[in-house]
Amino acid sequence: MAPIPSSQKKPLGNVMVIGGCGFLGHHIVAQLVESYNCKVSVIDIRTVRNRRDGVQYFDGDITSMESLLPIFQKTKPDVVIHTASPQLHGGSKELYRKVNVDGTRCVIEACQETNVKALVYTSSASVIHDNASDLINADERWPIIPAKSQTEYYSQTKAEAELLVLSANRSLTNPSLLTISIRPAGIFGEGDMQCLPPIMAVYANNQTDFQLGDNTNLFDFTYVGNVAHAHCLASLALLTTSTMKIKPLDTEKVDGEAFFITNDQPVYFWDFARAIWKACGSEKGTEHVWEISQDVGLMIGGILEWGMWVVGRAPKLTRRQVKYSCMIRYYDCGKAKRRLGYRPLTGLPEAIEQSVKFILEEQRVEREKKGQ
Amino acid sequence: MGLASQLLYYSVHPNQLRSILQWKLWHDPVHTRNPDKESPTLRECFKYLNLTSRSFSSVIQELNPELLVPVALFYLILRGLDTIEDDMTIPLENKEPHLRNFQNILEQDGWTYTENGPNEKDRELLVHFDVVVTEFKLVKPAYKAIIKDITDKMGNGMADYANNAEHNVNGVNTIKDYELYCHYVAGLVGDGLTRLFVEANLANQALLKRPELSESMGQFLQKTNIIRDIREDFDDKRRFWPKEIWSKHVTNFEDLFEPKNLQVALNCSSEMVLNSLKHADECLFYMAAIKDQSVFNFVAIPQAMAIATLELVFQNPEVFKKNVKITKGDACQLMMESSQNLKTVSEIFKRYVRRIHKKNNPKDPNFLEISIACGKVEQFIESIFPTQDPKALALLHKGEIAPEDARKKAESAEANKDVMYLMLAVFGTLLVISALMIGAAYLAGARFDVAVNELKKGKIFPKFDKGSEEAQGIAQQYDHGEL
């Protein structure tokens, strides 16, 4: 994006990004600094990485009011963007509950006590997904998976937190706080630890000869820059709404609403993987690929899971991976386009190109460090 | 193809033959024109329509009577214009005024044109163009105005191209030029037809507010034909593939046809296919606005042929050697499926898009873009014919069942009941017959007590004495005998 002259930059006042040193958070901070007229501060559990000039950093714990409130009182944010969350994998149930639910409750309370105008919450597209069924062109009318059917505890806590945030919109006790929830689908990009690195590892380990399923399943992968852009648009929309004297029409309403954010370019699952391998340097076509049906894949995955469990190692293929690579999972981001004016800034091809390049460079630096 | 080779072909492709027969025997036109009620000049016009058009004449003649004549004349007029433009034997100073003035010629009684070269295939139409003029003057003024307007725009566009020496020597330069060319020869037709449909109240008025949709209809057909005709056009010394695209893959246009460059040539054609495929979703959107069945068939059949052709030319080395065509059987199959409704046309689009996706290869420079374009068509179809119902999903999570599922459940319960009754009837019949047979055996003096005793002893299979050696010898003789 070409730099925007400061006179044309839209004002956002004081913006607080919680989790602003994280993967998504630091992309949001970058866009705020570059494209908006605002004063940015960041709270994170540790603020040593992903820092940026001109931004005030605070070490803080969102699960503690004692830690949060003084920072809020000091920076007096107009907008709070809450992106802090543990990673999807590897956390304990207690951690997910503590950070996602209790932490979010604290953030809401801090917002209410310090007269914040707008709270933007990073939810997840997985709140409507049970990790097994297909999601075909799903939009905001799709129901949230209730706790008893949700097999992913992370998603369950994200859904609970989203409900807390949206219920706090124009609440009786604090009618001036407006809230919104952003549900990104499959984020990838520079600094990503969950989406691209495992796919790139498949190429690095020379395991690109397999395909699970028939590759007719469309999937959403969303570039982090576009997700960050959606957060900025959401902040702007809430601030604009807060200055209006009358309530907006139901068809234009943004406060108290959830929005799916995608790249608006669903692709066939294995095509995405192959595009990444291509960006890594692969020159192979599909002639060498061995197609394994979902049923066979599930069987192999099951055997590996049990076998590796016995010897105490991580299996190379899990049933969860098999299911994910065979399922249809894409969304319709039409609501965000209509009400937030959202359009993806970066298309998939360009996003993959630059993200893979970034990660490869990071890995090279890492290797050199180890070599020394 | 000779008769023998045709017989051979259809004996190994019975499905193709089936489609052709189905179309010829079962196809029931929405409307049929009635030549008996037509004036002699109008009958003449339809004669020229059949002579000049291979693909459109039948769908035009099945159109709603309200638009049958205006659309047929519209076609003949544009064909006439095209016949002047195409003929390289006509000098520019003769050609240009005719092209620029054609909309006025339409109402000049008795106008004919005889200056086409003898080899021009549609020469006859212009030689007898007076019949078109006569009929055109009888058309409703509203339709006449639309046809004249498009003729004016297209004639001037063609004259500009004829004057453009650069275009005639080097062909089309940029993608923008390419699309402008397709606009003049196809987009304008789409625009004119749409205005006719709306004027006749056979299509939704909203189409007039979305001109990009009718534009896409024309662009999709034209671009697909241009990809398919690459070899034929090249042999005729014409180049429609834009330099902006082919120059990314080869240095000189001719290089595309060198067998050693096949891979880059295919990459280039992929990019052309991608460029055309981007219109597919808007074509479906357009067709959703058609209110009349005959108009729907008229617009849908060429679109179905186009998506099938696009799939056929994608990654197909033959396009650089000869003019490839979808088989007659496939064409009949497509006509049958596409002359129904938007759902069946969407199914066709989805089927061919999936085939394009299947042939798409990561080695192709536009691999991901093609995948995205295919996904976009699938997503659009899903948006008009959703597979999932959020209300049903919500009920499911509440532990209730959606009405749709409840109906299915009731149906399957009903089916189970039927199966039960059927089994009951079968076993009942068996039981009665067995009882009758055993009863008959008992009456005839069967010794069931002996049989039961034998079974109790564990002799399940009865054993018979083999008889004497002598007797066995005799029996064996007869085993092999010629009885």
JSON list of C-alpha atoms in Angstrom, two decimals, chain B residues 190-304:
[
{"chain": "B", "resi": 190, "resn": "GLY", "atom": "CA", "xyz": [-25.75, -8.61, -25.25]},
{"chain": "B", "resi": 191, "resn": "ASP", "atom": "CA", "xyz": [-26.77, -5.06, -24.47]},
{"chain": "B", "resi": 192, "resn": "GLY", "atom": "CA", "xyz": [-29.24, -4.93, -27.40]},
{"chain": "B", "resi": 193, "resn": "LEU", "atom": "CA", "xyz": [-30.79, -8.31, -26.63]},
{"chain": "B", "resi": 194, "resn": "THR", "atom": "CA", "xyz": [-31.18, -7.40, -22.96]},
{"chain": "B", "resi": 195, "resn": "ARG", "atom": "CA", "xyz": [-33.00, -4.20, -23.88]},
{"chain": "B", "resi": 196, "resn": "LEU", "atom": "CA", "xyz": [-35.28, -6.22, -26.20]},
{"chain": "B", "resi": 197, "resn": "PHE", "atom": "CA", "xyz": [-36.02, -8.77, -23.45]},
{"chain": "B", "resi": 198, "resn": "VAL", "atom": "CA", "xyz": [-36.81, -6.05, -20.92]},
{"chain": "B", "resi": 199, "resn": "GLU", "atom": "CA", "xyz": [-38.90, -4.08, -23.42]},
{"chain": "B", "resi": 200, "resn": "ALA", "atom": "CA", "xyz": [-40.96, -7.23, -24.10]},
{"chain": "B", "resi": 201, "resn": "ASN", "atom": "CA", "xyz": [-41.22, -7.74, -20.31]},
{"chain": "B", "resi": 202, "resn": "LEU", "atom": "CA", "xyz": [-39.55, -11.14, -20.58]},
{"chain": "B", "resi": 203, "resn": "ALA", "atom": "CA", "xyz": [-36.62, -10.23, -18.34]},
{"chain": "B", "resi": 204, "resn": "ASN", "atom": "CA", "xyz": [-36.24, -8.35, -15.06]},
{"chain": "B", "resi": 205, "resn": "GLN", "atom": "CA", "xyz": [-35.86, -4.58, -15.51]},
{"chain": "B", "resi": 206, "resn": "ALA", "atom": "CA", "xyz": [-33.00, -4.58, -13.00]},
{"chain": "B", "resi": 207, "resn": "LEU", "atom": "CA", "xyz": [-30.75, -5.88, -15.79]},
{"chain": "B", "resi": 208, "resn": "LEU", "atom": "CA", "xyz": [-30.69, -2.40, -17.30]},
{"chain": "B", "resi": 209, "resn": "LYS", "atom": "CA", "xyz": [-29.13, -1.06, -14.10]},
{"chain": "B", "resi": 210, "resn": "ARG", "atom": "CA", "xyz": [-26.39, -3.70, -14.20]},
{"chain": "B", "resi": 211, "resn": "PRO", "atom": "CA", "xyz": [-24.93, -3.35, -17.73]},
{"chain": "B", "resi": 212, "resn": "GLU", "atom": "CA", "xyz": [-21.80, -5.24, -16.66]},
{"chain": "B", "resi": 213, "resn": "LEU", "atom": "CA", "xyz": [-23.90, -8.42, -16.50]},
{"chain": "B", "resi": 214, "resn": "SER", "atom": "CA", "xyz": [-25.00, -8.38, -20.14]},
{"chain": "B", "resi": 215, "resn": "GLU", "atom": "CA", "xyz": [-21.49, -7.30, -21.06]},
{"chain": "B", "resi": 216, "resn": "SER", "atom": "CA", "xyz": [-20.13, -10.40, -19.34]},
{"chain": "B", "resi": 217, "resn": "MET", "atom": "CA", "xyz": [-22.55, -12.61, -21.27]},
{"chain": "B", "resi": 218, "resn": "GLY", "atom": "CA", "xyz": [-21.09, -11.35, -24.54]},
{"chain": "B", "resi": 219, "resn": "GLN", "atom": "CA", "xyz": [-17.48, -11.27, -23.34]},
{"chain": "B", "resi": 220, "resn": "PHE", "atom": "CA", "xyz": [-17.68, -14.85, -22.07]},
{"chain": "B", "resi": 221, "resn": "LEU", "atom": "CA", "xyz": [-18.93, -16.20, -25.42]},
{"chain": "B", "resi": 222, "resn": "GLN", "atom": "CA", "xyz": [-16.59, -14.11, -27.54]},
{"chain": "B", "resi": 223, "resn": "LYS", "atom": "CA", "xyz": [-13.44, -14.71, -25.51]},
{"chain": "B", "resi": 224, "resn": "THR", "atom": "CA", "xyz": [-14.08, -18.43, -25.42]},
{"chain": "B", "resi": 225, "resn": "ASN", "atom": "CA", "xyz": [-14.49, -18.52, -29.19]},
{"chain": "B", "resi": 226, "resn": "ILE", "atom": "CA", "xyz": [-11.32, -16.51, -29.66]},
{"chain": "B", "resi": 227, "resn": "ILE", "atom": "CA", "xyz": [-9.36, -19.03, -27.59]},
{"chain": "B", "resi": 228, "resn": "ARG", "atom": "CA", "xyz": [-10.86, -21.94, -29.50]},
{"chain": "B", "resi": 229, "resn": "ASP", "atom": "CA", "xyz": [-10.28, -20.38, -32.94]},
{"chain": "B", "resi": 230, "resn": "ILE", "atom": "CA", "xyz": [-6.62, -19.48, -32.40]},
{"chain": "B", "resi": 231, "resn": "ARG", "atom": "CA", "xyz": [-5.35, -21.81, -35.12]},
{"chain": "B", "resi": 232, "resn": "GLU", "atom": "CA", "xyz": [-8.01, -20.92, -37.68]},
{"chain": "B", "resi": 233, "resn": "ASP", "atom": "CA", "xyz": [-7.51, -17.19, -37.10]},
{"chain": "B", "resi": 234, "resn": "PHE", "atom": "CA", "xyz": [-3.75, -17.58, -37.30]},
{"chain": "B", "resi": 235, "resn": "ASP", "atom": "CA", "xyz": [-4.07, -19.35, -40.66]},
{"chain": "B", "resi": 236, "resn": "ASP", "atom": "CA", "xyz": [-6.30, -16.44, -41.80]},
{"chain": "B", "resi": 237, "resn": "LYS", "atom": "CA", "xyz": [-3.57, -14.02, -40.58]},
{"chain": "B", "resi": 238, "resn": "ARG", "atom": "CA", "xyz": [-5.67, -12.61, -37.75]},
{"chain": "B", "resi": 239, "resn": "ARG", "atom": "CA", "xyz": [-4.59, -12.22, -34.14]},
{"chain": "B", "resi": 240, "resn": "PHE", "atom": "CA", "xyz": [-7.06, -11.65, -31.37]},
{"chain": "B", "resi": 241, "resn": "TRP", "atom": "CA", "xyz": [-5.06, -12.91, -28.40]},
{"chain": "B", "resi": 242, "resn": "PRO", "atom": "CA", "xyz": [-3.74, -9.71, -26.80]},
{"chain": "B", "resi": 243, "resn": "LYS", "atom": "CA", "xyz": [-0.01, -9.11, -26.93]},
{"chain": "B", "resi": 244, "resn": "GLU", "atom": "CA", "xyz": [-0.10, -8.15, -23.25]},
{"chain": "B", "resi": 245, "resn": "ILE", "atom": "CA", "xyz": [-0.83, -11.80, -22.49]},
{"chain": "B", "resi": 246, "resn": "TRP", "atom": "CA", "xyz": [1.10, -13.78, -25.12]},
{"chain": "B", "resi": 247, "resn": "SER", "atom": "CA", "xyz": [4.26, -11.67, -24.78]},
{"chain": "B", "resi": 248, "resn": "LYS", "atom": "CA", "xyz": [4.61, -12.97, -21.22]},
{"chain": "B", "resi": 249, "resn": "HIS", "atom": "CA", "xyz": [5.08, -16.46, -22.62]},
{"chain": "B", "resi": 250, "resn": "VAL", "atom": "CA", "xyz": [6.64, -16.15, -26.09]},
{"chain": "B", "resi": 251, "resn": "THR", "atom": "CA", "xyz": [8.62, -13.52, -28.00]},
{"chain": "B", "resi": 252, "resn": "ASN", "atom": "CA", "xyz": [6.75, -13.78, -31.30]},
{"chain": "B", "resi": 253, "resn": "PHE", "atom": "CA", "xyz": [3.13, -14.70, -31.76]},
{"chain": "B", "resi": 254, "resn": "GLU", "atom": "CA", "xyz": [4.08, -17.43, -34.27]},
{"chain": "B", "resi": 255, "resn": "ASP", "atom": "CA", "xyz": [6.12, -19.18, -31.58]},
{"chain": "B", "resi": 256, "resn": "LEU", "atom": "CA", "xyz": [2.90, -20.36, -29.96]},
{"chain": "B", "resi": 257, "resn": "PHE", "atom": "CA", "xyz": [2.47, -22.84, -32.79]},
{"chain": "B", "resi": 258, "resn": "GLU", "atom": "CA", "xyz": [5.97, -24.36, -32.62]},
{"chain": "B", "resi": 259, "resn": "PRO", "atom": "CA", "xyz": [5.75, -27.88, -31.18]},
{"chain": "B", "resi": 260, "resn": "LYS", "atom": "CA", "xyz": [8.88, -27.26, -29.12]},
{"chain": "B", "resi": 261, "resn": "ASN", "atom": "CA", "xyz": [7.12, -24.38, -27.35]},
{"chain": "B", "resi": 262, "resn": "LEU", "atom": "CA", "xyz": [4.08, -26.43, -26.43]},
{"chain": "B", "resi": 263, "resn": "GLN", "atom": "CA", "xyz": [4.48, -25.98, -22.68]},
{"chain": "B", "resi": 264, "resn": "VAL", "atom": "CA", "xyz": [4.71, -22.18, -22.78]},
{"chain": "B", "resi": 265, "resn": "ALA", "atom": "CA", "xyz": [1.94, -22.08, -25.36]},
{"chain": "B", "resi": 266, "resn": "LEU", "atom": "CA", "xyz": [-0.30, -24.01, -22.98]},
{"chain": "B", "resi": 267, "resn": "ASN", "atom": "CA", "xyz": [0.63, -21.63, -20.16]},
{"chain": "B", "resi": 268, "resn": "CYS", "atom": "CA", "xyz": [-0.40, -18.79, -22.42]},
{"chain": "B", "resi": 269, "resn": "SER", "atom": "CA", "xyz": [-3.73, -20.41, -23.29]},
{"chain": "B", "resi": 270, "resn": "SER", "atom": "CA", "xyz": [-4.32, -21.01, -19.56]},
{"chain": "B", "resi": 271, "resn": "GLU", "atom": "CA", "xyz": [-4.02, -17.30, -18.97]},
{"chain": "B", "resi": 272, "resn": "MET", "atom": "CA", "xyz": [-6.53, -16.70, -21.76]},
{"chain": "B", "resi": 273, "resn": "VAL", "atom": "CA", "xyz": [-8.90, -19.25, -20.20]},
{"chain": "B", "resi": 274, "resn": "LEU", "atom": "CA", "xyz": [-8.51, -17.57, -16.81]},
{"chain": "B", "resi": 275, "resn": "ASN", "atom": "CA", "xyz": [-9.32, -14.22, -18.39]},
{"chain": "B", "resi": 276, "resn": "SER", "atom": "CA", "xyz": [-12.55, -15.66, -19.83]},
{"chain": "B", "resi": 277, "resn": "LEU", "atom": "CA", "xyz": [-13.50, -17.71, -16.76]},
{"chain": "B", "resi": 278, "resn": "LYS", "atom": "CA", "xyz": [-13.70, -14.52, -14.70]},
{"chain": "B", "resi": 279, "resn": "HIS", "atom": "CA", "xyz": [-17.03, -13.71, -16.41]},
{"chain": "B", "resi": 280, "resn": "ALA", "atom": "CA", "xyz": [-18.70, -17.02, -15.57]},
{"chain": "B", "resi": 281, "resn": "ASP", "atom": "CA", "xyz": [-20.34, -16.00, -12.28]},
{"chain": "B", "resi": 282, "resn": "GLU", "atom": "CA", "xyz": [-21.80, -12.83, -13.78]},
{"chain": "B", "resi": 283, "resn": "CYS", "atom": "CA", "xyz": [-23.29, -14.90, -16.62]},
{"chain": "B", "resi": 284, "resn": "LEU", "atom": "CA", "xyz": [-25.14, -17.04, -14.09]},
{"chain": "B", "resi": 285, "resn": "PHE", "atom": "CA", "xyz": [-26.26, -13.88, -12.30]},
{"chain": "B", "resi": 286, "resn": "TYR", "atom": "CA", "xyz": [-27.61, -12.50, -15.58]},
{"chain": "B", "resi": 287, "resn": "MET", "atom": "CA", "xyz": [-29.57, -15.66, -16.36]},
{"chain": "B", "resi": 288, "resn": "ALA", "atom": "CA", "xyz": [-31.30, -15.45, -12.97]},
{"chain": "B", "resi": 289, "resn": "ALA", "atom": "CA", "xyz": [-33.12, -12.36, -14.26]},
{"chain": "B", "resi": 290, "resn": "ILE", "atom": "CA", "xyz": [-34.79, -14.03, -17.26]},
{"chain": "B", "resi": 291, "resn": "LYS", "atom": "CA", "xyz": [-38.52, -14.55, -16.79]},
{"chain": "B", "resi": 292, "resn": "ASP", "atom": "CA", "xyz": [-39.49, -16.40, -19.97]},
{"chain": "B", "resi": 293, "resn": "GLN", "atom": "CA", "xyz": [-38.58, -20.02, -20.70]},
{"chain": "B", "resi": 294, "resn": "SER", "atom": "CA", "xyz": [-37.87, -19.52, -24.40]},
{"chain": "B", "resi": 295, "resn": "VAL", "atom": "CA", "xyz": [-35.63, -16.52, -23.70]},
{"chain": "B", "resi": 296, "resn": "PHE", "atom": "CA", "xyz": [-33.91, -18.52, -20.97]},
{"chain": "B", "resi": 297, "resn": "ASN", "atom": "CA", "xyz": [-33.12, -21.32, -23.42]},
{"chain": "B", "resi": 298, "resn": "PHE", "atom": "CA", "xyz": [-31.97, -18.75, -25.96]},
{"chain": "B", "resi": 299, "resn": "VAL", "atom": "CA", "xyz": [-29.40, -17.25, -23.58]},
{"chain": "B", "resi": 300, "resn": "ALA", "atom": "CA", "xyz": [-28.50, -20.38, -21.60]},
{"chain": "B", "resi": 301, "resn": "ILE", "atom": "CA", "xyz": [-27.69, -22.80, -24.42]},
{"chain": "B", "resi": 302, "resn": "PRO", "atom": "CA", "xyz": [-24.79, -20.73, -25.84]},
{"chain": "B", "resi": 303, "resn": "GLN", "atom": "CA", "xyz": [-23.46, -20.14, -22.31]},
{"chain": "B", "resi": 304, "resn": "ALA", "atom": "CA", "xyz": [-23.47, -23.87, -21.54]}
]
